[in-house]
mmCIF file of C-alpha atoms in Angstrom:
data_model
loop_
_atom_site.group_PDB
_atom_site.id
_atom_site.type_symbol
_atom_site.label_atom_id
_atom_site.label_comp_id
_atom_site.label_asym_id
_atom_site.label_seq_id
_atom_site.Cartn_x
_atom_site.Cartn_y
_atom_site.Cartn_z
ATOM 1 C CA UNK A 497 5.205 25.001 -6.735
ATOM 2 C CA UNK A 498 5.349 23.762 -10.348
ATOM 3 C CA UNK A 499 2.242 24.330 -12.373
ATOM 4 C CA UNK A 500 0.411 21.205 -13.345
ATOM 5 C CA UNK A 501 -0.817 20.522 -16.851
ATOM 6 C CA UNK A 502 -4.573 20.968 -17.274
ATOM 7 C CA UNK A 503 -6.688 17.848 -17.302
ATOM 8 C CA UNK A 504 -8.424 18.950 -20.503
ATOM 9 C CA UNK A 505 -7.086 21.177 -23.230
ATOM 10 C CA UNK A 506 -9.353 22.735 -25.846
ATOM 11 C CA UNK A 507 -6.474 23.580 -28.156
ATOM 12 C CA UNK A 508 -7.227 22.123 -31.571
ATOM 13 C CA UNK A 509 -4.541 20.656 -33.739
ATOM 14 C CA UNK A 510 -5.086 20.159 -37.431
ATOM 15 C CA UNK A 511 -5.078 16.517 -38.464
ATOM 16 C CA UNK A 512 -2.096 15.263 -40.375
ATOM 17 C CA UNK A 513 -2.554 14.792 -44.089
ATOM 18 C CA UNK A 514 -1.427 11.379 -45.226
ATOM 19 C CA UNK A 515 0.051 11.477 -48.695
ATOM 20 C CA UNK A 516 1.664 8.711 -50.643
ATOM 21 C CA UNK A 517 5.448 8.776 -50.654
ATOM 22 C CA UNK A 518 5.777 6.382 -53.536
ATOM 23 C CA UNK A 519 5.929 3.245 -51.413
ATOM 24 C CA UNK A 520 4.937 -0.052 -52.918
ATOM 25 C CA UNK A 521 2.220 -0.891 -50.440
ATOM 26 C CA UNK A 522 -0.309 1.179 -52.369
ATOM 27 C CA UNK A 523 -2.303 1.941 -49.220
ATOM 28 C CA UNK A 524 -1.648 5.683 -49.020
ATOM 29 C CA UNK A 525 -4.153 7.938 -50.686
ATOM 30 C CA UNK A 526 -3.541 9.944 -53.810
ATOM 31 C CA UNK A 527 0.157 9.341 -54.449
ATOM 32 C CA UNK A 528 1.957 10.109 -57.707
ATOM 33 C CA UNK A 529 0.739 8.015 -60.611
ATOM 34 C CA UNK A 530 2.986 5.310 -61.993
ATOM 35 C CA UNK A 531 3.216 4.209 -65.605
ATOM 36 C CA UNK A 532 0.722 1.355 -65.195
ATOM 37 C CA UNK A 533 -1.988 3.791 -64.096
ATOM 38 C CA UNK A 534 -2.074 5.002 -67.690
ATOM 39 C CA UNK A 535 -2.597 1.545 -69.181
ATOM 40 C CA UNK A 536 -6.350 2.210 -69.701
ATOM 41 C CA UNK A 537 -5.469 5.428 -71.563
ATOM 42 C CA UNK A 538 -3.178 3.402 -73.838
ATOM 43 C CA UNK A 539 -6.080 1.023 -74.475
ATOM 44 C CA UNK A 540 -8.305 3.959 -75.445
ATOM 45 C CA UNK A 541 -5.673 5.124 -77.936
ATOM 46 C CA UNK A 542 -5.336 1.567 -79.285
ATOM 47 C CA UNK A 543 -9.117 1.218 -79.703
ATOM 48 C CA UNK A 544 -9.270 4.585 -81.489
ATOM 49 C CA UNK A 545 -6.457 3.714 -83.921
ATOM 50 C CA UNK A 546 -7.277 0.035 -84.510
ATOM 51 C CA UNK A 547 -10.011 0.476 -87.160
ATOM 52 C CA UNK A 548 -8.057 2.889 -89.380
ATOM 53 C CA UNK A 549 -6.093 0.312 -91.442
ATOM 54 C CA UNK A 550 -9.384 -1.396 -92.307
ATOM 55 C CA UNK A 551 -11.041 1.967 -93.002
ATOM 56 C CA UNK A 552 -8.294 2.940 -95.444
ATOM 57 C CA UNK A 553 -8.497 -0.432 -97.176
ATOM 58 C CA UNK A 554 -12.271 -0.043 -97.699
ATOM 59 C CA UNK A 555 -11.874 3.545 -98.918
ATOM 60 C CA UNK A 556 -9.243 2.584 -101.488
ATOM 61 C CA UNK A 557 -10.573 -0.803 -102.655
ATOM 62 C CA UNK A 558 -14.278 0.036 -102.612
ATOM 63 C CA UNK A 559 -14.731 3.774 -103.192
ATOM 64 C CA UNK A 560 -11.746 4.375 -105.478
ATOM 65 C CA UNK A 561 -11.277 1.110 -107.356
ATOM 66 C CA UNK A 562 -14.812 -0.314 -107.501
ATOM 67 C CA UNK A 563 -17.073 2.760 -107.389
ATOM 68 C CA UNK A 564 -14.429 5.007 -108.967
ATOM 69 C CA UNK A 565 -15.718 7.921 -106.883
ATOM 70 C CA UNK A 566 -12.961 10.245 -105.613
ATOM 71 C CA UNK A 567 -15.648 12.561 -104.239
ATOM 72 C CA UNK A 568 -17.126 9.944 -101.856
ATOM 73 C CA UNK A 569 -13.583 8.892 -100.973
ATOM 74 C CA UNK A 570 -12.718 12.453 -99.961
ATOM 75 C CA UNK A 571 -15.976 13.048 -98.065
ATOM 76 C CA UNK A 572 -15.633 9.858 -96.017
ATOM 77 C CA UNK A 573 -11.951 10.514 -95.380
ATOM 78 C CA UNK A 574 -12.638 14.075 -94.184
ATOM 79 C CA UNK A 575 -15.551 13.073 -91.947
ATOM 80 C CA UNK A 576 -13.823 10.089 -90.333
ATOM 81 C CA UNK A 577 -10.550 11.860 -89.614
ATOM 82 C CA UNK A 578 -12.276 15.021 -88.380
ATOM 83 C CA UNK A 579 -14.075 12.916 -85.790
ATOM 84 C CA UNK A 580 -10.812 11.115 -84.982
ATOM 85 C CA UNK A 581 -9.114 14.464 -84.427
ATOM 86 C CA UNK A 582 -11.956 15.511 -82.116
ATOM 87 C CA UNK A 583 -11.598 12.292 -80.122
ATOM 88 C CA UNK A 584 -7.888 12.782 -79.514
ATOM 89 C CA UNK A 585 -8.167 16.541 -78.905
ATOM 90 C CA UNK A 586 -10.736 16.128 -76.139
ATOM 91 C CA UNK A 587 -8.904 13.076 -74.754
ATOM 92 C CA UNK A 588 -5.706 15.128 -74.399
ATOM 93 C CA UNK A 589 -7.625 17.913 -72.641
ATOM 94 C CA UNK A 590 -9.243 15.442 -70.215
ATOM 95 C CA UNK A 591 -5.875 13.959 -69.299
ATOM 96 C CA UNK A 592 -3.674 17.056 -69.262
ATOM 97 C CA UNK A 593 -6.013 19.700 -67.801
ATOM 98 C CA UNK A 594 -6.538 19.892 -64.052
ATOM 99 C CA UNK A 595 -10.206 19.033 -63.386
ATOM 100 C CA UNK A 596 -10.422 21.771 -60.752
ATOM 101 C CA UNK A 597 -8.450 21.420 -57.551
ATOM 102 C CA UNK A 598 -9.559 22.973 -54.255
ATOM 103 C CA UNK A 599 -6.557 24.830 -52.839
ATOM 104 C CA UNK A 600 -5.903 25.773 -49.221
ATOM 105 C CA UNK A 601 -5.473 29.464 -49.825
ATOM 106 C CA UNK A 602 -7.928 30.367 -52.544
ATOM 107 C CA UNK A 603 -8.310 34.178 -52.844
ATOM 108 C CA UNK A 604 -5.500 34.587 -50.304
ATOM 109 C CA UNK A 605 -7.375 33.296 -47.278
ATOM 110 C CA UNK A 606 -9.007 30.236 -45.785
ATOM 111 C CA UNK A 607 -12.592 30.924 -44.830
ATOM 112 C CA UNK A 608 -12.647 28.301 -42.118
ATOM 113 C CA UNK A 609 -9.414 29.190 -40.287
ATOM 114 C CA UNK A 610 -8.647 31.879 -37.750
ATOM 115 C CA UNK A 611 -5.765 34.372 -37.852
ATOM 116 C CA UNK A 612 -3.311 31.893 -36.315
ATOM 117 C CA UNK A 613 -3.963 29.274 -38.978
ATOM 118 C CA UNK A 614 -5.859 26.972 -36.596
ATOM 119 C CA UNK A 615 -9.321 25.639 -37.225
ATOM 120 C CA UNK A 616 -11.937 27.782 -35.565
ATOM 121 C CA UNK A 617 -13.549 26.046 -32.569
ATOM 122 C CA UNK A 618 -17.130 26.613 -33.735
ATOM 123 C CA UNK A 619 -16.384 25.463 -37.261
ATOM 124 C CA UNK A 620 -14.609 22.377 -35.941
ATOM 125 C CA UNK A 621 -17.766 21.239 -34.163
ATOM 126 C CA UNK A 622 -20.041 22.206 -37.054
ATOM 127 C CA UNK A 623 -17.939 20.665 -39.824
ATOM 128 C CA UNK A 624 -18.852 17.158 -40.990
ATOM 129 C CA UNK A 625 -16.785 14.120 -40.191
ATOM 130 C CA UNK A 626 -13.828 13.398 -42.440
ATOM 131 C CA UNK A 627 -15.443 10.318 -43.937
ATOM 132 C CA UNK A 628 -18.926 11.763 -44.247
ATOM 133 C CA UNK A 629 -20.739 10.376 -47.264
ATOM 134 C CA UNK A 630 -22.920 13.462 -47.633
ATOM 135 C CA UNK A 631 -20.789 16.537 -46.778
ATOM 136 C CA UNK A 632 -22.679 19.767 -46.253
ATOM 137 C CA UNK A 633 -22.205 22.377 -48.986
ATOM 138 C CA UNK A 634 -19.350 24.800 -48.441
ATOM 139 C CA UNK A 635 -17.751 23.111 -45.419
ATOM 140 C CA UNK A 636 -14.296 21.805 -44.559
ATOM 141 C CA UNK A 637 -12.459 18.714 -45.809
ATOM 142 C CA UNK A 638 -10.290 17.243 -43.065
ATOM 143 C CA UNK A 639 -8.368 15.093 -45.532
ATOM 144 C CA UNK A 640 -7.301 18.012 -47.730
ATOM 145 C CA UNK A 641 -7.262 20.553 -44.886
ATOM 146 C CA UNK A 642 -9.081 23.021 -47.133
ATOM 147 C CA UNK A 643 -12.480 24.637 -47.474
ATOM 148 C CA UNK A 644 -14.758 22.490 -49.607
ATOM 149 C CA UNK A 645 -16.938 24.592 -51.930
ATOM 150 C CA UNK A 646 -20.419 23.703 -53.036
ATOM 151 C CA UNK A 647 -20.666 20.573 -55.229
ATOM 152 C CA UNK A 648 -17.012 19.687 -54.559
ATOM 153 C CA UNK A 649 -16.142 16.173 -53.390
ATOM 154 C CA UNK A 650 -13.053 14.420 -52.110
ATOM 155 C CA UNK A 651 -11.658 11.757 -54.428
ATOM 156 C CA UNK A 652 -9.867 9.052 -52.467
ATOM 157 C CA UNK A 653 -8.067 7.871 -55.610
ATOM 158 C CA UNK A 654 -6.639 11.286 -56.523
ATOM 159 C CA UNK A 655 -6.223 12.232 -52.863
ATOM 160 C CA UNK A 656 -7.796 15.696 -53.107
ATOM 161 C CA UNK A 657 -11.076 17.551 -53.465
ATOM 162 C CA UNK A 658 -12.314 18.265 -56.997
ATOM 163 C CA UNK A 659 -14.516 21.208 -57.956
ATOM 164 C CA UNK A 660 -17.926 19.982 -59.126
ATOM 165 C CA UNK A 661 -16.641 16.434 -59.240
ATOM 166 C CA UNK A 662 -18.604 14.271 -61.648
ATOM 167 C CA UNK A 663 -16.774 10.974 -61.140
ATOM 168 C CA UNK A 664 -13.316 9.443 -61.121
ATOM 169 C CA UNK A 665 -12.699 7.859 -64.519
ATOM 170 C CA UNK A 666 -10.435 4.830 -64.300
ATOM 171 C CA UNK A 667 -10.038 4.852 -68.103
ATOM 172 C CA UNK A 668 -8.606 8.386 -68.028
ATOM 173 C CA UNK A 669 -6.674 7.819 -64.758
ATOM 174 C CA UNK A 670 -8.049 11.108 -63.426
ATOM 175 C CA UNK A 671 -11.199 12.790 -62.173
ATOM 176 C CA UNK A 672 -13.786 14.427 -64.385
ATOM 177 C CA UNK A 673 -14.576 17.781 -62.803
ATOM 178 C CA UNK A 674 -15.606 21.354 -63.504
ATOM 179 C CA UNK A 675 -12.777 22.169 -65.928
ATOM 180 C CA UNK A 676 -12.725 18.854 -67.837
ATOM 181 C CA UNK A 677 -16.395 17.878 -67.988
ATOM 182 C CA UNK A 678 -17.092 19.727 -71.306
ATOM 183 C CA UNK A 679 -14.115 17.956 -72.900
ATOM 184 C CA UNK A 680 -15.397 14.642 -71.507
ATOM 185 C CA UNK A 681 -18.821 15.259 -73.108
ATOM 186 C CA UNK A 682 -17.050 16.163 -76.361
ATOM 187 C CA UNK A 683 -15.006 12.954 -76.189
ATOM 188 C CA UNK A 684 -18.120 10.795 -75.696
ATOM 189 C CA UNK A 685 -19.980 12.605 -78.479
ATOM 190 C CA UNK A 686 -17.151 12.308 -81.007
ATOM 191 C CA UNK A 687 -16.598 8.650 -80.136
ATOM 192 C CA UNK A 688 -20.307 7.884 -80.558
ATOM 193 C CA UNK A 689 -20.523 9.717 -83.895
ATOM 194 C CA UNK A 690 -17.321 8.055 -85.132
ATOM 195 C CA UNK A 691 -18.596 4.587 -84.194
ATOM 196 C CA UNK A 692 -21.981 5.244 -85.812
ATOM 197 C CA UNK A 693 -20.354 6.605 -88.975
ATOM 198 C CA UNK A 694 -18.032 3.597 -89.226
ATOM 199 C CA UNK A 695 -20.965 1.210 -88.706
ATOM 200 C CA UNK A 696 -23.085 2.778 -91.479
ATOM 201 C CA UNK A 697 -20.081 3.218 -93.763
ATOM 202 C CA UNK A 698 -19.042 -0.444 -93.355
ATOM 203 C CA UNK A 699 -22.528 -1.964 -93.549
ATOM 204 C CA UNK A 700 -23.187 -0.224 -96.882
ATOM 205 C CA UNK A 701 -19.922 -1.577 -98.287
ATOM 206 C CA UNK A 702 -20.656 -5.048 -96.887
ATOM 207 C CA UNK A 703 -24.116 -5.132 -98.475
ATOM 208 C CA UNK A 704 -22.575 -4.212 -101.835
ATOM 209 C CA UNK A 705 -20.006 -7.013 -101.432
ATOM 210 C CA UNK A 706 -22.769 -9.570 -100.822
ATOM 211 C CA UNK A 707 -24.734 -8.402 -103.852
ATOM 212 C CA UNK A 708 -21.670 -8.182 -106.095
ATOM 213 C CA UNK A 709 -19.251 -10.898 -104.919
ATOM 214 C CA UNK A 710 -17.128 -10.729 -108.066
ATOM 215 C CA UNK A 711 -16.709 -6.956 -108.083
ATOM 216 C CA UNK A 712 -14.336 -6.791 -105.123
ATOM 217 C CA UNK A 713 -11.523 -8.897 -103.659
ATOM 218 C CA UNK A 714 -12.202 -11.538 -101.005
ATOM 219 C CA UNK A 715 -10.301 -9.848 -98.141
ATOM 220 C CA UNK A 716 -11.997 -6.425 -98.052
ATOM 221 C CA UNK A 717 -15.436 -7.847 -97.033
ATOM 222 C CA UNK A 718 -13.771 -9.358 -93.948
ATOM 223 C CA UNK A 719 -12.616 -5.881 -92.924
ATOM 224 C CA UNK A 720 -16.099 -4.561 -93.620
ATOM 225 C CA UNK A 721 -17.636 -7.256 -91.427
ATOM 226 C CA UNK A 722 -15.211 -6.515 -88.591
ATOM 227 C CA UNK A 723 -15.848 -2.768 -88.734
ATOM 228 C CA UNK A 724 -19.624 -3.244 -88.927
ATOM 229 C CA UNK A 725 -19.680 -5.355 -85.785
ATOM 230 C CA UNK A 726 -17.254 -3.127 -83.860
ATOM 231 C CA UNK A 727 -19.050 0.054 -84.933
ATOM 232 C CA UNK A 728 -22.452 -1.229 -83.801
ATOM 233 C CA UNK A 729 -21.108 -2.443 -80.441
ATOM 234 C CA UNK A 730 -19.286 0.805 -79.641
ATOM 235 C CA UNK A 731 -22.243 2.895 -80.781
ATOM 236 C CA UNK A 732 -24.551 1.072 -78.368
ATOM 237 C CA UNK A 733 -22.127 1.095 -75.425
ATOM 238 C CA UNK A 734 -20.580 4.560 -75.704
ATOM 239 C CA UNK A 735 -23.796 6.011 -77.122
ATOM 240 C CA UNK A 736 -25.800 4.929 -74.082
ATOM 241 C CA UNK A 737 -23.197 6.508 -71.790
ATOM 242 C CA UNK A 738 -23.243 9.685 -73.895
ATOM 243 C CA UNK A 739 -27.050 9.930 -73.777
ATOM 244 C CA UNK A 740 -26.959 9.526 -70.004
ATOM 245 C CA UNK A 741 -24.611 12.490 -69.739
ATOM 246 C CA UNK A 742 -26.806 14.483 -72.123
ATOM 247 C CA UNK A 743 -29.595 13.930 -69.596
ATOM 248 C CA UNK A 744 -27.307 15.002 -66.740
ATOM 249 C CA UNK A 745 -26.326 18.215 -68.519
ATOM 250 C CA UNK A 746 -29.959 18.951 -69.420
ATOM 251 C CA UNK A 747 -30.942 18.704 -65.739
ATOM 252 C CA UNK A 748 -27.661 20.188 -64.435
ATOM 253 C CA UNK A 749 -26.639 17.193 -62.336
ATOM 254 C CA UNK A 750 -23.341 15.455 -61.818
ATOM 255 C CA UNK A 751 -23.025 11.684 -61.841
ATOM 256 C CA UNK A 752 -22.553 11.660 -58.056
ATOM 257 C CA UNK A 753 -25.650 13.798 -57.524
ATOM 258 C CA UNK A 754 -27.685 11.631 -59.884
ATOM 259 C CA UNK A 755 -26.698 8.270 -58.376
ATOM 260 C CA UNK A 756 -26.869 9.275 -54.695
ATOM 261 C CA UNK A 757 -30.414 10.276 -53.710
ATOM 262 C CA UNK A 758 -29.520 10.829 -50.050
ATOM 263 C CA UNK A 759 -27.187 13.689 -50.974
ATOM 264 C CA UNK A 760 -30.399 15.694 -51.343
ATOM 265 C CA UNK A 761 -30.747 15.698 -47.543
ATOM 266 C CA UNK A 762 -27.858 18.105 -47.074
ATOM 267 C CA UNK A 763 -29.976 20.888 -48.624
ATOM 268 C CA UNK A 764 -32.997 20.417 -46.345
ATOM 269 C CA UNK A 765 -34.009 23.416 -44.232
ATOM 270 C CA UNK A 766 -33.683 23.125 -40.419
ATOM 271 C CA UNK A 767 -36.688 21.461 -38.748
ATOM 272 C CA UNK A 768 -39.111 23.629 -36.852
ATOM 273 C CA UNK A 769 -38.357 23.874 -33.082
ATOM 274 C CA UNK A 770 -42.067 23.401 -32.429
ATOM 275 C CA UNK A 771 -41.975 19.972 -34.077
ATOM 276 C CA UNK A 772 -38.598 18.394 -33.252
ATOM 277 C CA UNK A 773 -37.566 15.314 -35.144
ATOM 278 C CA UNK A 774 -35.292 12.550 -33.958
ATOM 279 C CA UNK A 775 -33.756 12.604 -37.397
ATOM 280 C CA UNK A 776 -32.269 16.012 -36.718
ATOM 281 C CA UNK A 777 -32.236 16.934 -33.022
ATOM 282 C CA UNK A 778 -30.915 13.515 -32.061
ATOM 283 C CA UNK A 779 -27.770 14.205 -34.077
ATOM 284 C CA UNK A 780 -25.004 16.776 -33.970
ATOM 285 C CA UNK A 781 -25.643 19.868 -36.100
ATOM 286 C CA UNK A 782 -23.266 18.802 -38.843
ATOM 287 C CA UNK A 783 -25.091 15.489 -39.280
ATOM 288 C CA UNK A 784 -28.606 16.922 -39.345
ATOM 289 C CA UNK A 785 -30.809 14.622 -41.390
ATOM 290 C CA UNK A 786 -27.762 12.884 -42.887
ATOM 291 C CA UNK A 787 -27.861 9.587 -41.028
ATOM 292 C CA UNK A 788 -29.390 7.109 -43.450
ATOM 293 C CA UNK A 789 -29.419 4.372 -40.820
ATOM 294 C CA UNK A 790 -31.980 6.261 -38.713
ATOM 295 C CA UNK A 791 -34.531 6.413 -41.519
ATOM 296 C CA UNK A 792 -37.482 4.126 -41.972
ATOM 297 C CA UNK A 793 -38.244 2.422 -45.270
ATOM 298 C CA UNK A 794 -41.060 4.908 -45.872
ATOM 299 C CA UNK A 795 -38.698 7.844 -45.418
ATOM 300 C CA UNK A 796 -36.169 6.327 -47.779
ATOM 301 C CA UNK A 797 -38.866 5.786 -50.380
ATOM 302 C CA UNK A 798 -39.973 9.413 -50.093
ATOM 303 C CA UNK A 799 -36.386 10.613 -50.527
ATOM 304 C CA UNK A 800 -35.879 8.475 -53.637
ATOM 305 C CA UNK A 801 -39.113 9.802 -55.134
ATOM 306 C CA UNK A 802 -38.127 13.389 -54.351
ATOM 307 C CA UNK A 803 -34.683 12.820 -55.852
ATOM 308 C CA UNK A 804 -36.279 12.240 -59.265
ATOM 309 C CA UNK A 805 -38.162 15.542 -59.041
ATOM 310 C CA UNK A 806 -35.903 17.998 -57.176
ATOM 311 C CA UNK A 807 -32.906 19.141 -59.194
ATOM 312 C CA UNK A 808 -31.061 21.696 -57.102
ATOM 313 C CA UNK A 809 -29.246 23.421 -59.972
ATOM 314 C CA UNK A 810 -31.738 22.991 -62.814
ATOM 315 C CA UNK A 811 -32.239 26.361 -64.542
ATOM 316 C CA UNK A 812 -33.904 25.053 -67.688
ATOM 317 C CA UNK A 813 -32.155 22.976 -70.321
ATOM 318 C CA UNK A 814 -30.877 25.947 -72.349
ATOM 319 C CA UNK A 815 -29.283 27.692 -69.376
ATOM 320 C CA UNK A 816 -27.991 24.344 -68.098
ATOM 321 C CA UNK A 817 -26.164 23.623 -71.343
ATOM 322 C CA UNK A 818 -24.855 27.190 -71.473
ATOM 323 C CA UNK A 819 -23.472 26.894 -67.946
ATOM 324 C CA UNK A 820 -21.942 23.438 -68.292
ATOM 325 C CA UNK A 821 -20.479 23.835 -71.785
ATOM 326 C CA UNK A 822 -19.401 27.462 -71.371
ATOM 327 C CA UNK A 823 -21.700 29.167 -73.856
ATOM 328 C CA UNK A 824 -21.735 32.917 -73.339
ATOM 329 C CA UNK A 825 -24.386 34.946 -75.150
ATOM 330 C CA UNK A 826 -22.850 38.264 -74.072
ATOM 331 C CA UNK A 827 -20.386 38.211 -76.949
ATOM 332 C CA UNK A 828 -21.560 40.082 -80.000
ATOM 333 C CA UNK A 829 -21.978 39.152 -83.624
ATOM 334 C CA UNK A 830 -20.300 40.390 -86.777
ATOM 335 C CA UNK A 831 -16.610 40.997 -87.401
ATOM 336 C CA UNK A 832 -15.947 43.185 -84.361
ATOM 337 C CA UNK A 833 -13.774 42.242 -81.425
ATOM 338 C CA UNK A 834 -16.684 40.658 -79.530
ATOM 339 C CA UNK A 835 -17.746 38.750 -82.642
ATOM 340 C CA UNK A 836 -14.237 37.402 -83.218
ATOM 341 C CA UNK A 837 -14.011 36.366 -79.583
ATOM 342 C CA UNK A 838 -17.305 34.525 -79.905
ATOM 343 C CA UNK A 839 -16.121 32.811 -83.095
ATOM 344 C CA UNK A 840 -12.857 31.693 -81.485
ATOM 345 C CA UNK A 841 -14.803 30.367 -78.511
ATOM 346 C CA UNK A 842 -17.057 28.279 -80.724
ATOM 347 C CA UNK A 843 -14.102 26.911 -82.689
ATOM 348 C CA UNK A 844 -12.447 25.949 -79.408
ATOM 349 C CA UNK A 845 -15.588 24.135 -78.265
ATOM 350 C CA UNK A 846 -15.975 22.323 -81.582
ATOM 351 C CA UNK A 847 -12.344 21.173 -81.492
ATOM 352 C CA UNK A 848 -12.140 19.891 -77.906
ATOM 353 C CA UNK A 849 -15.265 20.868 -75.937
ATOM 354 C CA UNK A 850 -14.082 24.123 -74.371
ATOM 355 C CA UNK A 851 -14.544 24.872 -70.675
ATOM 356 C CA UNK A 852 -17.539 25.503 -68.409
ATOM 357 C CA UNK A 853 -18.677 28.895 -67.154
ATOM 358 C CA UNK A 854 -17.938 30.134 -63.649
ATOM 359 C CA UNK A 855 -15.239 29.345 -61.143
ATOM 360 C CA UNK A 856 -16.642 25.964 -60.105
ATOM 361 C CA UNK A 857 -17.272 27.162 -56.530
ATOM 362 C CA UNK A 858 -20.683 28.822 -56.661
ATOM 363 C CA UNK A 859 -23.665 27.852 -58.770
ATOM 364 C CA UNK A 860 -27.113 29.403 -59.242
ATOM 365 C CA UNK A 861 -29.841 27.211 -57.786
ATOM 366 C CA UNK A 862 -33.235 26.172 -59.011
ATOM 367 C CA UNK A 863 -35.681 28.863 -57.760
ATOM 368 C CA UNK A 864 -38.355 26.207 -57.187
ATOM 369 C CA UNK A 865 -36.082 24.006 -55.060
ATOM 370 C CA UNK A 866 -36.642 25.696 -51.637
ATOM 371 C CA UNK A 867 -40.390 25.126 -51.748
ATOM 372 C CA UNK A 868 -39.980 21.500 -52.809
ATOM 373 C CA UNK A 869 -37.351 20.914 -50.117
ATOM 374 C CA UNK A 870 -39.636 22.401 -47.472
ATOM 375 C CA UNK A 871 -42.388 19.967 -48.478
ATOM 376 C CA UNK A 872 -39.898 17.089 -48.368
ATOM 377 C CA UNK A 873 -38.702 18.103 -44.898
ATOM 378 C CA UNK A 874 -42.295 18.327 -43.642
ATOM 379 C CA UNK A 875 -43.086 14.881 -45.042
ATOM 380 C CA UNK A 876 -39.995 13.374 -43.423
ATOM 381 C CA UNK A 877 -40.922 14.870 -40.075
ATOM 382 C CA UNK A 878 -44.459 13.532 -40.384
ATOM 383 C CA UNK A 879 -43.175 10.034 -41.113
ATOM 384 C CA UNK A 880 -40.685 10.335 -38.262
ATOM 385 C CA UNK A 881 -43.507 11.042 -35.762
ATOM 386 C CA UNK A 882 -45.406 7.959 -36.950
ATOM 387 C CA UNK A 883 -42.494 5.621 -36.135
#
C-alpha cells in the first residue's frame, strides 16, 4: 500500500528573497541603481561649486584691487577652500563607503539557523513578522534572510539591512549607517560653516559697496548680494539639520529612534505573570507590547513622554561623541607609535569625519534604562487594567 502524504508538515522553508533584476517596473526592492538615482548627488555638487566664481570675483575685485590686502585674500581663500575640500571629502566617503551591511554568514555562522541551514522552529515562531515596524533587537530579517543585530533596520529602498541605520538619504542615494554616519556629520558641519563663512564674507563686502559706491565696479555688488542671500538661507536650513544631529549624537540616538517613540516598547521587560496584560499575553511572544493599535490614548501619551526621557544608549555626551565619531583615548601622546597613530586618526577625522567605534552590532546601554523601563511597563499595565 502506497504511503500517503501527511496532512500537515512542519518542515519550514525559507522565504524567497525578491531582488530587482533591472526591470523597468521599479516595483522590486533594492535593485541596482541607475544613473538617474544619482541626480540629487549631482545637484549637491552643483550647489557646492556654484558660488565659487562669485567668491573669486569678490576676492580679486574687493580684497586685492580695492583693499589691496593680499593677506586677507590669502586667509579667505584658504578658509573657503579648506571647507570646500572637507565638504567633498566627506561627501565621497558617504557615497562610496558601505554604510554597514548585515551579511548572512557573519563570523562564519548564522546564529538563527540550524546545522542544515534551515530556520530553527523555535526561532521561526519567536521572530517578528517580516513587515514588523518595531523589530525586536537581535532577531531575524525575513527579507534579507539574515540575523538582524541590535539597532539594525531593513531599508526597503536599498533592499537590505543596515547596521545602526540612521535614515535613507535620498540626496546621497544611499543609507546613512554605522560606517558613514561620522562622515555625514562632517559633511553637514562643513557645509554649515562654509555657508556661514560665505554669508559673513559677502555681507561685509556688500556693506562696503553701499558705503563706497564709487570705489568698486557695479557688477561685483550683485555677486555679493547673491552670495549673502544664498549663504544665509543655506546656513539656516543645513545648520538646523546639523544642530539636530548634534543633539542626536549627544544623546546617542539615531534618527529612526528619535522619530519613532513606539520603538521603545521593544526593550520593555516581560510583564509579571501575576498581573497579566492584554497588551502582552493577548499577542504572540514576538509581538509583545508592540501592537500600537491595542493601546489607549493614555498609554500612547505615556509612551511619548517616556520617549523624551529614556535614551537606551545614552552614556553621557562625552562618551556618546567618542563612540559615534570614533574617538579613542587609549592611544598615547608624544612622538611614539601610539602618538603617531592618534595624530593620524585625528587628521583623518578632520579631513572626512573618520569612522565610528565598534562593529555596529553591539552597543553599551544606558545603566539607568532598565529601571526606567520597568516603571514604564508598570504604568502601561496599570493603564491597561483601567480600560
